[in-house]
Every structure is written in C-alpha cells, then in structure tokens.
Short mmCIF file of N, CA, C and O in Angstrom, two decimals:
data_model
loop_
_atom_site.label_atom_id
_atom_site.label_comp_id
_atom_site.label_asym_id
_atom_site.label_seq_id
_atom_site.Cartn_x
_atom_site.Cartn_y
_atom_site.Cartn_z
N MET A 1 8.79 106.82 -11.48
CA MET A 1 7.89 107.73 -11.15
C MET A 1 8.84 108.74 -10.19
O MET A 1 8.78 108.36 -8.95
N SER A 2 9.12 109.84 -10.30
CA SER A 2 9.90 110.53 -9.23
C SER A 2 8.67 112.09 -9.05
O SER A 2 8.58 112.61 -9.66
N ARG A 3 8.79 112.29 -7.60
CA ARG A 3 8.14 113.47 -7.21
C ARG A 3 9.09 114.41 -6.71
O ARG A 3 9.95 113.95 -5.94
N GLU A 4 8.83 115.59 -7.05
CA GLU A 4 9.76 116.80 -6.48
C GLU A 4 9.05 117.10 -5.05
O GLU A 4 7.80 117.19 -5.13
N VAL A 5 9.72 117.22 -4.24
CA VAL A 5 9.37 117.47 -2.52
C VAL A 5 9.93 118.84 -2.36
O VAL A 5 11.20 119.29 -2.46
N SER A 6 9.15 119.94 -2.07
CA SER A 6 9.64 121.18 -1.40
C SER A 6 10.50 121.00 -0.35
O SER A 6 10.49 120.12 0.50
N PRO A 7 11.33 121.88 -0.27
CA PRO A 7 12.42 121.99 1.10
C PRO A 7 11.69 121.88 2.42
O PRO A 7 12.06 121.22 3.37
N GLN A 8 10.47 122.64 2.36
CA GLN A 8 9.81 122.94 3.51
C GLN A 8 9.08 121.37 3.91
O GLN A 8 9.08 121.27 5.21
N VAL A 9 8.73 120.79 2.88
CA VAL A 9 8.07 119.61 3.12
C VAL A 9 9.19 118.51 3.57
O VAL A 9 8.88 117.79 4.56
N ALA A 10 10.34 118.64 2.87
CA ALA A 10 11.37 117.44 3.23
C ALA A 10 11.91 117.49 4.59
O ALA A 10 12.30 116.71 4.93
N SER A 11 11.92 118.94 5.04
CA SER A 11 12.49 118.92 6.49
C SER A 11 11.61 118.83 7.70
O SER A 11 11.95 118.70 8.76
N VAL A 12 10.31 118.49 7.46
CA VAL A 12 9.39 118.13 8.36
C VAL A 12 9.59 116.81 9.00
O VAL A 12 9.85 115.85 8.38
N LYS A 13 9.62 116.59 10.40
CA LYS A 13 10.03 115.38 10.97
C LYS A 13 8.77 114.70 11.26
O LYS A 13 7.91 115.40 11.99
N VAL A 14 8.66 113.37 11.29
CA VAL A 14 7.16 112.62 11.41
C VAL A 14 7.76 111.62 12.34
O VAL A 14 8.46 110.67 12.05
N GLU A 15 7.03 111.28 13.30
CA GLU A 15 7.19 110.15 14.52
C GLU A 15 6.61 109.13 14.02
O GLU A 15 5.33 109.14 13.74
N ILE A 16 7.31 107.96 13.59
CA ILE A 16 6.63 106.66 13.25
C ILE A 16 6.61 105.87 14.29
O ILE A 16 7.56 105.49 14.88
N SER A 17 5.46 105.13 14.51
CA SER A 17 5.52 104.14 15.74
C SER A 17 4.45 102.75 15.03
O SER A 17 3.70 103.16 14.14
N VAL A 18 4.76 101.88 15.57
CA VAL A 18 4.07 100.62 15.20
C VAL A 18 3.33 99.82 16.28
O VAL A 18 3.90 99.60 17.50
N VAL A 19 2.14 99.64 16.47
CA VAL A 19 1.12 98.92 17.37
C VAL A 19 1.06 97.41 16.93
O VAL A 19 0.57 97.31 15.96
N LEU A 20 1.58 96.61 17.93
CA LEU A 20 1.76 95.18 17.48
C LEU A 20 0.30 94.79 18.34
O LEU A 20 -0.34 93.62 17.67
N GLY A 21 -0.37 95.25 19.23
CA GLY A 21 -1.57 94.91 19.98
C GLY A 21 -1.96 95.56 21.01
O GLY A 21 -1.00 96.65 21.35
N ARG A 22 -2.94 95.11 21.63
CA ARG A 22 -3.52 96.08 22.87
C ARG A 22 -3.90 95.04 24.10
O ARG A 22 -4.10 93.74 24.01
N SER A 23 -3.80 95.54 25.25
CA SER A 23 -4.25 94.60 26.42
C SER A 23 -5.02 95.57 27.35
O SER A 23 -4.68 96.77 27.48
N ASN A 24 -5.74 94.89 27.98
CA ASN A 24 -6.64 95.69 29.00
C ASN A 24 -6.13 94.99 30.31
O ASN A 24 -6.69 93.64 30.49
N ILE A 25 -5.70 95.64 31.19
CA ILE A 25 -5.30 94.93 32.62
C ILE A 25 -5.63 96.04 33.54
O ILE A 25 -5.68 97.03 33.45
N PRO A 26 -5.95 95.48 34.70
CA PRO A 26 -6.40 96.28 35.82
C PRO A 26 -5.17 97.21 36.49
O PRO A 26 -4.06 96.44 36.36
N MET A 27 -5.24 98.29 36.85
CA MET A 27 -4.15 99.11 37.31
C MET A 27 -3.32 98.53 38.42
O MET A 27 -2.03 98.82 38.52
N GLN A 28 -3.96 97.84 39.39
CA GLN A 28 -3.24 97.18 40.46
C GLN A 28 -2.33 96.14 39.80
O GLN A 28 -1.05 96.11 40.24
N GLN A 29 -2.57 95.43 38.91
CA GLN A 29 -1.58 94.60 38.22
C GLN A 29 -0.52 95.17 37.74
O GLN A 29 0.64 94.89 37.47
N LEU A 30 -0.81 96.30 36.85
CA LEU A 30 0.05 97.21 36.21
C LEU A 30 1.03 97.52 37.15
O LEU A 30 2.34 97.66 36.90
N LEU A 31 0.64 98.22 38.32
CA LEU A 31 1.56 98.55 39.35
C LEU A 31 2.47 97.57 39.77
O LEU A 31 3.79 97.97 40.40
N ARG A 32 1.87 96.26 39.82
CA ARG A 32 2.98 95.43 40.40
C ARG A 32 4.18 94.74 39.60
O ARG A 32 4.63 93.93 40.03
N MET A 33 3.76 95.17 38.38
CA MET A 33 4.87 94.71 37.19
C MET A 33 6.14 94.96 37.51
O MET A 33 6.58 96.26 37.71
N GLY A 34 7.15 94.27 37.18
CA GLY A 34 8.63 94.78 37.43
C GLY A 34 9.29 94.26 36.20
O GLY A 34 8.61 93.53 34.97
N ARG A 35 10.31 94.33 36.28
CA ARG A 35 11.29 93.90 34.87
C ARG A 35 11.24 92.30 34.72
O ARG A 35 11.07 91.69 35.50
N GLY A 36 11.01 92.17 33.39
CA GLY A 36 10.79 90.96 33.00
C GLY A 36 9.17 90.39 32.66
O GLY A 36 8.74 89.29 32.44
N ALA A 37 8.37 91.43 33.45
CA ALA A 37 6.93 91.09 33.35
C ALA A 37 6.40 90.92 31.96
O ALA A 37 6.97 91.49 30.90
N VAL A 38 5.49 89.98 31.48
CA VAL A 38 4.78 89.83 30.28
C VAL A 38 3.57 90.40 30.20
O VAL A 38 2.53 89.97 31.26
N ILE A 39 3.11 91.06 29.29
CA ILE A 39 1.84 91.71 29.22
C ILE A 39 1.23 91.03 27.81
O ILE A 39 1.77 91.15 26.93
N PRO A 40 0.15 90.20 28.12
CA PRO A 40 -0.47 89.47 26.96
C PRO A 40 -1.09 90.49 25.76
O PRO A 40 -1.59 91.59 26.45
N LEU A 41 -0.91 90.43 24.58
CA LEU A 41 -1.59 91.28 23.71
C LEU A 41 -2.65 90.77 22.77
O LEU A 41 -2.78 89.37 22.86
N ASP A 42 -3.59 91.24 22.41
CA ASP A 42 -5.03 90.86 21.68
C ASP A 42 -4.58 90.57 20.26
O ASP A 42 -5.58 90.22 19.65
N ALA A 43 -3.32 90.27 20.18
CA ALA A 43 -2.91 90.01 18.66
C ALA A 43 -2.06 88.76 18.29
O ALA A 43 -1.63 88.12 19.51
N GLY A 44 -2.43 88.10 17.23
CA GLY A 44 -1.54 86.82 17.10
C GLY A 44 -0.23 86.86 16.00
O GLY A 44 0.03 88.17 15.82
N GLU A 45 0.49 86.02 16.05
CA GLU A 45 1.47 86.02 15.18
C GLU A 45 1.44 86.46 13.83
O GLU A 45 2.68 87.08 13.39
N LYS A 46 0.50 86.06 13.20
CA LYS A 46 0.43 86.47 11.75
C LYS A 46 -0.55 87.89 11.52
O LYS A 46 -0.97 88.38 10.54
N ASP A 47 -0.91 88.39 12.53
CA ASP A 47 -2.03 89.65 12.86
C ASP A 47 -1.10 90.92 11.88
O ASP A 47 0.01 91.00 12.08
N GLU A 48 -2.01 91.63 11.33
CA GLU A 48 -1.30 92.69 10.89
C GLU A 48 -1.17 93.76 11.93
O GLU A 48 -1.74 93.95 13.11
N VAL A 49 -0.20 94.82 11.90
CA VAL A 49 0.27 95.70 12.74
C VAL A 49 -0.51 96.89 12.08
O VAL A 49 -0.61 97.26 11.09
N TRP A 50 -0.55 98.03 13.03
CA TRP A 50 -0.85 99.45 12.77
C TRP A 50 0.49 100.38 12.78
O TRP A 50 1.37 100.14 13.37
N ILE A 51 0.44 101.07 11.75
CA ILE A 51 1.57 102.13 11.44
C ILE A 51 1.09 103.27 11.85
O ILE A 51 -0.08 103.74 11.18
N LEU A 52 1.52 104.20 12.74
CA LEU A 52 1.12 105.53 13.13
C LEU A 52 2.07 106.62 12.77
O LEU A 52 3.17 106.30 13.07
N ALA A 53 1.51 107.52 12.43
CA ALA A 53 2.53 108.93 12.21
C ALA A 53 2.09 109.87 13.31
O ALA A 53 0.74 110.36 12.67
N ASN A 54 2.79 110.47 14.01
CA ASN A 54 2.43 111.32 14.93
C ASN A 54 1.05 110.97 15.79
O ASN A 54 0.11 111.51 15.83
N ASN A 55 1.09 109.65 15.90
CA ASN A 55 -0.05 108.79 16.78
C ASN A 55 -1.28 108.88 15.97
O ASN A 55 -2.54 108.59 16.39
N HIS A 56 -1.43 109.03 14.75
CA HIS A 56 -2.38 108.88 13.86
C HIS A 56 -2.26 107.76 12.75
O HIS A 56 -1.29 107.53 12.25
N PRO A 57 -3.22 106.83 12.85
CA PRO A 57 -3.21 105.59 12.02
C PRO A 57 -3.06 105.94 10.42
O PRO A 57 -3.86 106.74 9.90
N ILE A 58 -2.09 105.56 9.85
CA ILE A 58 -1.92 105.93 8.39
C ILE A 58 -1.82 104.59 7.56
O ILE A 58 -2.26 104.49 6.44
N ALA A 59 -1.48 103.26 8.11
CA ALA A 59 -1.45 102.28 7.40
C ALA A 59 -1.26 100.80 8.06
O ALA A 59 -1.29 101.16 9.46
N ARG A 60 -1.59 99.81 7.29
CA ARG A 60 -1.30 98.46 8.19
C ARG A 60 0.00 97.90 7.55
O ARG A 60 0.24 98.29 6.52
N GLY A 61 0.45 96.84 8.34
CA GLY A 61 1.68 96.33 7.73
C GLY A 61 1.83 94.95 8.50
O GLY A 61 1.22 94.60 9.53
N GLU A 62 2.85 94.12 7.96
CA GLU A 62 3.26 92.96 8.68
C GLU A 62 4.60 92.98 8.97
O GLU A 62 5.48 93.78 8.37
N ILE A 63 5.16 92.20 9.99
CA ILE A 63 6.20 92.22 10.57
C ILE A 63 7.05 91.21 9.62
O ILE A 63 6.83 90.14 9.13
N SER A 64 8.48 91.75 9.36
CA SER A 64 9.47 90.92 8.70
C SER A 64 10.72 90.76 9.21
O SER A 64 11.27 91.98 9.81
N ILE A 65 10.97 89.69 9.70
CA ILE A 65 12.50 89.65 10.28
C ILE A 65 13.45 88.84 9.47
O ILE A 65 13.18 87.56 8.81
N SER A 66 14.59 89.64 9.29
CA SER A 66 15.63 88.79 8.47
C SER A 66 17.13 89.10 9.45
O SER A 66 17.35 90.16 9.61
N ASP A 67 17.39 87.81 9.48
CA ASP A 67 18.91 88.05 10.51
C ASP A 67 18.44 88.88 11.74
O ASP A 67 17.57 88.53 12.60
N ASP A 68 19.15 89.86 12.06
CA ASP A 68 18.90 90.46 13.52
C ASP A 68 18.42 91.77 13.33
O ASP A 68 18.28 92.51 14.13
N ARG A 69 17.36 92.16 11.89
CA ARG A 69 17.03 93.09 11.77
C ARG A 69 15.33 93.06 11.70
O ARG A 69 14.86 91.81 11.25
N ILE A 70 14.55 93.66 12.04
CA ILE A 70 13.02 93.64 12.27
C ILE A 70 12.47 94.91 11.58
O ILE A 70 13.15 95.97 11.48
N ALA A 71 11.72 94.55 10.47
CA ALA A 71 11.08 95.75 9.54
C ALA A 71 9.74 95.52 9.41
O ALA A 71 9.24 94.40 9.83
N ILE A 72 9.10 96.75 8.89
CA ILE A 72 7.58 96.42 8.87
C ILE A 72 7.26 96.62 7.20
O ILE A 72 7.72 97.74 6.67
N ILE A 73 6.59 95.79 6.62
CA ILE A 73 6.16 95.74 5.30
C ILE A 73 4.73 96.50 5.26
O ILE A 73 3.67 95.92 5.89
N VAL A 74 4.39 97.56 4.52
CA VAL A 74 3.15 98.29 4.48
C VAL A 74 2.42 97.22 3.43
O VAL A 74 2.63 97.05 2.41
N THR A 75 0.93 96.98 4.12
CA THR A 75 0.08 96.06 3.15
C THR A 75 -0.85 96.73 2.87
O THR A 75 -1.68 96.41 1.91
N GLY A 76 -1.16 97.89 3.26
CA GLY A 76 -2.53 98.64 3.08
C GLY A 76 -2.71 99.87 3.84
O GLY A 76 -2.10 100.02 4.61
N PRO A 77 -3.66 100.83 3.58
CA PRO A 77 -4.09 101.87 4.15
C PRO A 77 -4.69 101.64 5.63
O PRO A 77 -5.21 100.39 5.56
N ALA A 78 -4.67 102.23 6.53
CA ALA A 78 -5.26 102.34 7.71
C ALA A 78 -6.79 102.85 7.75
O ALA A 78 -6.99 103.69 6.95
N ASP A 79 -7.55 102.07 8.35
CA ASP A 79 -9.02 102.57 8.38
C ASP A 79 -9.18 103.20 9.93
O ASP A 79 -8.93 102.23 10.96
N VAL A 80 -9.14 104.43 10.05
CA VAL A 80 -8.96 105.17 11.49
C VAL A 80 -10.18 104.50 12.26
O VAL A 80 -10.04 104.48 13.46
N TYR A 81 -11.14 104.33 12.02
CA TYR A 81 -12.49 103.64 12.47
C TYR A 81 -12.13 102.41 13.05
O TYR A 81 -12.62 102.28 14.51
N ASP A 82 -11.54 101.28 12.63
CA ASP A 82 -10.96 100.18 12.86
C ASP A 82 -10.03 100.36 13.85
O ASP A 82 -9.96 99.77 14.92
N TYR A 83 -9.34 101.32 13.95
CA TYR A 83 -8.24 101.46 14.71
C TYR A 83 -8.83 102.08 16.21
O TYR A 83 -8.38 101.45 17.30
N MET A 84 -9.85 103.07 16.27
CA MET A 84 -10.52 103.65 17.04
C MET A 84 -11.02 102.54 17.86
O MET A 84 -11.61 102.52 19.04
N ALA A 85 -11.76 101.43 17.33
CA ALA A 85 -12.67 100.59 17.82
C ALA A 85 -12.04 99.46 18.36
O ALA A 85 -12.36 98.55 18.92
N GLY A 86 -10.58 99.38 17.98
CA GLY A 86 -9.64 98.27 18.81
C GLY A 86 -9.49 97.24 18.00
O GLY A 86 -9.15 96.26 18.33
N ALA A 87 -9.75 97.24 16.51
CA ALA A 87 -9.65 96.17 15.72
C ALA A 87 -8.14 95.81 15.72
O ALA A 87 -7.14 96.74 15.58
N ALA A 88 -7.77 94.69 15.64
CA ALA A 88 -6.32 94.19 15.29
C ALA A 88 -6.16 93.68 14.24
O ALA A 88 -6.89 92.99 13.56
#
C-alpha cells in the first residue's frame, strides 16, 4: 500500500528522540558530576523506550543492537498520559 505525500509535507523536518529512562537526583550531585559519571535510570534492560517527535511522545519501542548499529523497533503507540506520569 503506497500513499502519496504532498511536497509540503515531505519537506517538513521532525526531530526524533528516544527516552531510555529517567532519574531524579539532587542538583548538588548533578553539579559535581564530571566526565565518566554514571546516572542510574529507572528502566531495566528489557523495558520499552519512548519515541518522541519534536518532544511529543508518539510511540513505544524496543532497542535492537546488530554489530555496531543501534536501532529502535516500534512496538506500539504512545500513551501521552503514561509518559507525563513517568511510566517507563
């Protein structure tokens, strides 16, 4: 199934980002961090990630690693209320 896309829509740039997890740390600890510091996240190895388009959650996904390439496989739509509540 092929969909025609208008040139105006096709030329729009969208920033895609992936959220692996979240962390709450005191500002003082953040200011002391330097190169090599480790920030623990609230996510596990098998947890789904959030896929954001222009900072808006649009989908959930899982990490796929093959050789030296990292990719995200889309597993379903995002629930914006879960994202705002901090669900991982």
